[in-house]
JSON list of C-alpha atoms (C1' of nucleotides) in Angstrom, two decimals:
[
{"chain": "A", "resi": 1, "resn": "MET", "atom": "CA", "xyz": [-0.28, 0.42, 0.57]},
{"chain": "A", "resi": 2, "resn": "GLN", "atom": "CA", "xyz": [1.13, 3.42, -0.22]},
{"chain": "A", "resi": 3, "resn": "ASP", "atom": "CA", "xyz": [2.34, 2.64, -3.10]},
{"chain": "A", "resi": 4, "resn": "ASN", "atom": "CA", "xyz": [4.76, 5.95, -3.91]},
{"chain": "A", "resi": 5, "resn": "GLN", "atom": "CA", "xyz": [5.21, 8.60, -2.50]},
{"chain": "A", "resi": 6, "resn": "THR", "atom": "CA", "xyz": [3.27, 10.39, -5.57]},
{"chain": "A", "resi": 7, "resn": "THR", "atom": "CA", "xyz": [0.36, 10.46, -3.24]},
{"chain": "A", "resi": 8, "resn": "THR", "atom": "CA", "xyz": [1.82, 12.69, -0.46]},
{"chain": "A", "resi": 9, "resn": "SER", "atom": "CA", "xyz": [-1.21, 14.00, 1.33]},
{"chain": "A", "resi": 10, "resn": "ILE", "atom": "CA", "xyz": [-3.41, 12.52, -0.54]},
{"chain": "A", "resi": 11, "resn": "GLN", "atom": "CA", "xyz": [-3.47, 9.73, 2.11]},
{"chain": "A", "resi": 12, "resn": "LYS", "atom": "CA", "xyz": [-4.84, 12.12, 4.24]},
{"chain": "A", "resi": 13, "resn": "TYR", "atom": "CA", "xyz": [-8.07, 13.35, 2.76]},
{"chain": "A", "resi": 14, "resn": "LYS", "atom": "CA", "xyz": [-8.78, 10.26, 2.19]},
{"chain": "A", "resi": 15, "resn": "ALA", "atom": "CA", "xyz": [-9.02, 9.26, 5.31]},
{"chain": "A", "resi": 16, "resn": "ILE", "atom": "CA", "xyz": [-11.44, 12.30, 6.02]},
{"chain": "A", "resi": 17, "resn": "GLN", "atom": "CA", "xyz": [-13.89, 11.40, 2.34]},
{"chain": "A", "resi": 18, "resn": "GLY", "atom": "CA", "xyz": [-13.98, 8.00, 4.05]},
{"chain": "A", "resi": 19, "resn": "VAL", "atom": "CA", "xyz": [-15.65, 9.27, 6.95]},
{"chain": "A", "resi": 20, "resn": "VAL", "atom": "CA", "xyz": [-17.81, 11.56, 5.42]},
{"chain": "A", "resi": 21, "resn": "LEU", "atom": "CA", "xyz": [-18.65, 8.77, 2.73]},
{"chain": "A", "resi": 22, "resn": "ARG", "atom": "CA", "xyz": [-19.83, 7.07, 6.39]},
{"chain": "A", "resi": 23, "resn": "ILE", "atom": "CA", "xyz": [-22.38, 10.01, 7.35]},
{"chain": "A", "resi": 24, "resn": "PRO", "atom": "CA", "xyz": [-26.18, 8.09, 6.97]},
{"chain": "A", "resi": 25, "resn": "VAL", "atom": "CA", "xyz": [-27.87, 9.99, 4.83]},
{"chain": "A", "resi": 26, "resn": "GLY", "atom": "CA", "xyz": [-30.51, 12.72, 6.54]},
{"chain": "A", "resi": 27, "resn": "CYS", "atom": "CA", "xyz": [-27.65, 13.01, 9.34]},
{"chain": "A", "resi": 28, "resn": "VAL", "atom": "CA", "xyz": [-24.85, 15.87, 10.11]},
{"chain": "A", "resi": 29, "resn": "ALA", "atom": "CA", "xyz": [-21.47, 15.49, 11.14]},
{"chain": "A", "resi": 30, "resn": "SER", "atom": "CA", "xyz": [-18.97, 18.58, 12.37]},
{"chain": "A", "resi": 31, "resn": "TYR", "atom": "CA", "xyz": [-16.02, 18.93, 11.19]},
{"chain": "A", "resi": 32, "resn": "GLY", "atom": "CA", "xyz": [-14.00, 18.02, 14.33]},
{"chain": "A", "resi": 33, "resn": "GLN", "atom": "CA", "xyz": [-15.82, 14.73, 14.58]},
{"chain": "A", "resi": 34, "resn": "VAL", "atom": "CA", "xyz": [-14.98, 13.72, 11.09]},
{"chain": "A", "resi": 35, "resn": "ALA", "atom": "CA", "xyz": [-11.61, 14.47, 11.97]},
{"chain": "A", "resi": 36, "resn": "ALA", "atom": "CA", "xyz": [-11.68, 12.43, 15.24]},
{"chain": "A", "resi": 37, "resn": "LEU", "atom": "CA", "xyz": [-13.32, 9.21, 13.64]},
{"chain": "A", "resi": 38, "resn": "ALA", "atom": "CA", "xyz": [-10.44, 9.66, 10.55]},
{"chain": "A", "resi": 39, "resn": "GLY", "atom": "CA", "xyz": [-7.79, 9.31, 13.10]},
{"chain": "A", "resi": 40, "resn": "LEU", "atom": "CA", "xyz": [-7.35, 12.93, 13.52]},
{"chain": "A", "resi": 41, "resn": "PRO", "atom": "CA", "xyz": [-8.61, 14.31, 16.76]},
{"chain": "A", "resi": 42, "resn": "GLY", "atom": "CA", "xyz": [-7.89, 18.34, 16.88]},
{"chain": "A", "resi": 43, "resn": "ARG", "atom": "CA", "xyz": [-7.08, 18.22, 13.14]},
{"chain": "A", "resi": 44, "resn": "ALA", "atom": "CA", "xyz": [-10.11, 19.76, 11.95]},
{"chain": "A", "resi": 45, "resn": "ARG", "atom": "CA", "xyz": [-8.89, 22.30, 10.13]},
{"chain": "A", "resi": 46, "resn": "LEU", "atom": "CA", "xyz": [-7.18, 19.34, 8.19]},
{"chain": "A", "resi": 47, "resn": "ALA", "atom": "CA", "xyz": [-10.98, 17.88, 7.76]},
{"chain": "A", "resi": 48, "resn": "GLY", "atom": "CA", "xyz": [-11.94, 21.37, 5.82]},
{"chain": "A", "resi": 49, "resn": "LYS", "atom": "CA", "xyz": [-9.14, 21.12, 3.47]},
{"chain": "A", "resi": 50, "resn": "ALA", "atom": "CA", "xyz": [-9.75, 17.42, 2.86]},
{"chain": "A", "resi": 51, "resn": "LEU", "atom": "CA", "xyz": [-13.49, 18.10, 1.85]},
{"chain": "A", "resi": 52, "resn": "GLY", "atom": "CA", "xyz": [-12.41, 20.98, -0.65]},
{"chain": "A", "resi": 53, "resn": "PHE", "atom": "CA", "xyz": [-9.89, 18.19, -2.48]},
{"chain": "A", "resi": 54, "resn": "LYS", "atom": "CA", "xyz": [-11.89, 17.02, -5.43]},
{"chain": "A", "resi": 55, "resn": "VAL", "atom": "CA", "xyz": [-15.22, 16.33, -3.23]},
{"chain": "A", "resi": 56, "resn": "ASN", "atom": "CA", "xyz": [-17.06, 16.62, -6.97]},
{"chain": "A", "resi": 57, "resn": "GLU", "atom": "CA", "xyz": [-15.12, 14.10, -8.28]},
{"chain": "A", "resi": 58, "resn": "LEU", "atom": "CA", "xyz": [-15.04, 11.98, -5.24]},
{"chain": "A", "resi": 59, "resn": "HIS", "atom": "CA", "xyz": [-18.68, 12.01, -4.81]},
{"chain": "A", "resi": 60, "resn": "VAL", "atom": "CA", "xyz": [-18.57, 12.97, -1.58]},
{"chain": "A", "resi": 61, "resn": "PRO", "atom": "CA", "xyz": [-20.77, 14.76, 0.60]},
{"chain": "A", "resi": 62, "resn": "TRP", "atom": "CA", "xyz": [-19.36, 17.51, 2.00]},
{"chain": "A", "resi": 63, "resn": "TYR", "atom": "CA", "xyz": [-22.55, 19.12, 2.70]},
{"chain": "A", "resi": 64, "resn": "ARG", "atom": "CA", "xyz": [-23.02, 16.84, 5.59]},
{"chain": "A", "resi": 65, "resn": "VAL", "atom": "CA", "xyz": [-19.99, 18.27, 7.31]},
{"chain": "A", "resi": 66, "resn": "ILE", "atom": "CA", "xyz": [-20.65, 21.21, 9.47]},
{"chain": "A", "resi": 67, "resn": "ARG", "atom": "CA", "xyz": [-19.67, 23.57, 12.44]},
{"chain": "A", "resi": 68, "resn": "SER", "atom": "CA", "xyz": [-19.93, 21.66, 15.90]},
{"chain": "A", "resi": 69, "resn": "ASN", "atom": "CA", "xyz": [-22.30, 24.57, 16.69]},
{"chain": "A", "resi": 70, "resn": "GLY", "atom": "CA", "xyz": [-24.78, 23.29, 13.67]},
{"chain": "A", "resi": 71, "resn": "SER", "atom": "CA", "xyz": [-24.17, 25.64, 11.36]},
{"chain": "A", "resi": 72, "resn": "ILE", "atom": "CA", "xyz": [-23.29, 26.07, 7.85]},
{"chain": "A", "resi": 73, "resn": "ALA", "atom": "CA", "xyz": [-19.69, 26.54, 7.31]},
{"chain": "A", "resi": 74, "resn": "PHE", "atom": "CA", "xyz": [-20.13, 29.23, 4.58]},
{"chain": "A", "resi": 75, "resn": "PRO", "atom": "CA", "xyz": [-21.69, 33.30, 4.67]},
{"chain": "A", "resi": 76, "resn": "ILE", "atom": "CA", "xyz": [-25.34, 33.05, 3.32]},
{"chain": "A", "resi": 77, "resn": "ASP", "atom": "CA", "xyz": [-24.16, 34.83, 0.20]},
{"chain": "A", "resi": 78, "resn": "SER", "atom": "CA", "xyz": [-22.42, 32.12, -0.96]},
{"chain": "A", "resi": 79, "resn": "LEU", "atom": "CA", "xyz": [-23.36, 29.54, -3.21]},
{"chain": "A", "resi": 80, "resn": "GLN", "atom": "CA", "xyz": [-22.30, 26.14, -1.56]},
{"chain": "A", "resi": 81, "resn": "PHE", "atom": "CA", "xyz": [-24.60, 27.91, 1.42]},
{"chain": "A", "resi": 82, "resn": "LYS", "atom": "CA", "xyz": [-27.33, 27.47, -0.73]},
{"chain": "A", "resi": 83, "resn": "THR", "atom": "CA", "xyz": [-26.28, 24.00, -2.11]},
{"chain": "A", "resi": 84, "resn": "GLN", "atom": "CA", "xyz": [-25.55, 22.50, 0.95]},
{"chain": "A", "resi": 85, "resn": "THR", "atom": "CA", "xyz": [-29.10, 23.67, 2.24]},
{"chain": "A", "resi": 86, "resn": "GLU", "atom": "CA", "xyz": [-30.85, 22.23, -0.36]},
{"chain": "A", "resi": 87, "resn": "LEU", "atom": "CA", "xyz": [-29.06, 18.77, -0.53]},
{"chain": "A", "resi": 88, "resn": "LEU", "atom": "CA", "xyz": [-29.54, 18.19, 3.13]},
{"chain": "A", "resi": 89, "resn": "ALA", "atom": "CA", "xyz": [-33.11, 18.86, 2.59]},
{"chain": "A", "resi": 90, "resn": "ASP", "atom": "CA", "xyz": [-33.48, 17.29, 0.22]},
{"chain": "A", "resi": 91, "resn": "GLU", "atom": "CA", "xyz": [-32.22, 14.27, 2.34]},
{"chain": "A", "resi": 92, "resn": "GLY", "atom": "CA", "xyz": [-34.60, 15.94, 5.27]},
{"chain": "A", "resi": 93, "resn": "VAL", "atom": "CA", "xyz": [-32.12, 17.88, 7.29]},
{"chain": "A", "resi": 94, "resn": "GLU", "atom": "CA", "xyz": [-34.11, 20.60, 8.20]},
{"chain": "A", "resi": 95, "resn": "VAL", "atom": "CA", "xyz": [-31.48, 23.65, 7.71]},
{"chain": "A", "resi": 96, "resn": "LYS", "atom": "CA", "xyz": [-33.26, 26.60, 9.66]},
{"chain": "A", "resi": 97, "resn": "ASN", "atom": "CA", "xyz": [-31.69, 30.62, 8.99]},
{"chain": "A", "resi": 98, "resn": "GLY", "atom": "CA", "xyz": [-28.30, 28.00, 8.01]},
{"chain": "A", "resi": 99, "resn": "ARG", "atom": "CA", "xyz": [-28.36, 25.77, 10.72]},
{"chain": "A", "resi": 100, "resn": "VAL", "atom": "CA", "xyz": [-28.97, 22.67, 11.90]},
{"chain": "A", "resi": 101, "resn": "SER", "atom": "CA", "xyz": [-30.20, 20.95, 14.77]},
{"chain": "A", "resi": 102, "resn": "MET", "atom": "CA", "xyz": [-27.22, 18.50, 15.58]},
{"chain": "A", "resi": 103, "resn": "LYS", "atom": "CA", "xyz": [-29.74, 17.42, 18.83]},
{"chain": "A", "resi": 104, "resn": "LYS", "atom": "CA", "xyz": [-31.39, 15.47, 15.68]},
{"chain": "A", "resi": 105, "resn": "PHE", "atom": "CA", "xyz": [-29.49, 15.18, 13.04]},
{"chain": "A", "resi": 106, "resn": "GLN", "atom": "CA", "xyz": [-26.18, 15.02, 14.14]},
{"chain": "A", "resi": 107, "resn": "TRP", "atom": "CA", "xyz": [-24.76, 11.79, 13.23]},
{"chain": "A", "resi": 108, "resn": "ASP", "atom": "CA", "xyz": [-23.95, 9.06, 16.25]},
{"chain": "A", "resi": 109, "resn": "GLY", "atom": "CA", "xyz": [-20.74, 8.51, 14.84]},
{"chain": "A", "resi": 110, "resn": "ARG", "atom": "CA", "xyz": [-21.14, 4.59, 14.05]},
{"chain": "A", "resi": 111, "resn": "LEU", "atom": "CA", "xyz": [-23.42, 3.37, 11.64]},
{"chain": "B", "resi": 1, "resn": "DA", "atom": "C1'", "xyz": [14.04, 27.53, 6.10]},
{"chain": "B", "resi": 2, "resn": "DA", "atom": "C1'", "xyz": [10.24, 30.59, 7.46]},
{"chain": "B", "resi": 3, "resn": "DG", "atom": "C1'", "xyz": [5.64, 32.24, 7.09]},
{"chain": "B", "resi": 4, "resn": "DT", "atom": "C1'", "xyz": [1.08, 32.64, 6.46]},
{"chain": "B", "resi": 5, "resn": "DT", "atom": "C1'", "xyz": [-3.44, 30.88, 5.69]},
{"chain": "B", "resi": 6, "resn": "DG", "atom": "C1'", "xyz": [-7.05, 27.26, 6.71]},
{"chain": "B", "resi": 7, "resn": "DA", "atom": "C1'", "xyz": [-15.03, 24.91, 4.19]},
{"chain": "B", "resi": 8, "resn": "DC", "atom": "C1'", "xyz": [-12.07, 24.77, 12.71]},
{"chain": "B", "resi": 9, "resn": "DC", "atom": "C1'", "xyz": [-13.10, 24.79, 17.97]},
{"chain": "B", "resi": 10, "resn": "DC", "atom": "C1'", "xyz": [-13.09, 26.50, 22.18]},
{"chain": "B", "resi": 11, "resn": "DT", "atom": "C1'", "xyz": [-13.18, 30.17, 25.56]},
{"chain": "B", "resi": 12, "resn": "DC", "atom": "C1'", "xyz": [-13.27, 34.54, 27.12]},
{"chain": "B", "resi": 13, "resn": "DC", "atom": "C1'", "xyz": [-15.59, 39.33, 27.02]},
{"chain": "C", "resi": 1, "resn": "DA", "atom": "C1'", "xyz": [-26.10, 36.33, 21.55]},
{"chain": "C", "resi": 2, "resn": "DG", "atom": "C1'", "xyz": [-22.65, 37.83, 18.97]},
{"chain": "C", "resi": 3, "resn": "DG", "atom": "C1'", "xyz": [-17.81, 39.50, 18.38]},
{"chain": "C", "resi": 4, "resn": "DA", "atom": "C1'", "xyz": [-13.18, 38.70, 19.66]},
{"chain": "C", "resi": 5, "resn": "DG", "atom": "C1'", "xyz": [-8.50, 35.96, 20.18]},
{"chain": "C", "resi": 6, "resn": "DG", "atom": "C1'", "xyz": [-5.79, 31.88, 20.75]},
{"chain": "C", "resi": 7, "resn": "DG", "atom": "C1'", "xyz": [-4.92, 27.34, 19.84]},
{"chain": "C", "resi": 8, "resn": "DC", "atom": "C1'", "xyz": [-3.34, 22.99, 16.72]},
{"chain": "C", "resi": 9, "resn": "DC", "atom": "C1'", "xyz": [-1.03, 21.35, 12.88]},
{"chain": "C", "resi": 10, "resn": "DA", "atom": "C1'", "xyz": [-0.61, 20.18, 8.42]},
{"chain": "C", "resi": 11, "resn": "DA", "atom": "C1'", "xyz": [-0.31, 22.17, 3.71]},
{"chain": "C", "resi": 12, "resn": "DC", "atom": "C1'", "xyz": [1.15, 26.70, 0.63]},
{"chain": "C", "resi": 13, "resn": "DT", "atom": "C1'", "xyz": [3.77, 29.80, -0.78]}
]
DNA sequence: AAGTTGACCCTCC
DNA sequence: AGGAGGGCCAACT
């Protein structure tokens, strides 16, 4: 495994993305939670970068990842905010004023 | 090699 | 309830 060093840091991204892929439909997870489950406790920032890395090509449901406080990590004016809101709503997650009820939709961390 | 940044998180005011 | 600052670690310039 690990092939050659050509992959560099991409391995970490894959780990994080792998966790995101594990998030069940209708649920959301925070960056810190995803990072921790990916084996990177405290590296929530890396999770953010990982989600920004070819998520579109890897089919990673980045929209299921939100802030720990349950709010979207994007400004209301951002297109991503709207997209994320719609995608979440499409999965049954209620998004109120850019915020999600973590008490109801936060992923337990397991399947 | 050093400095800056980052789809963050936590604490304090 | 909202805003500001500090912290952690890796990637990027």
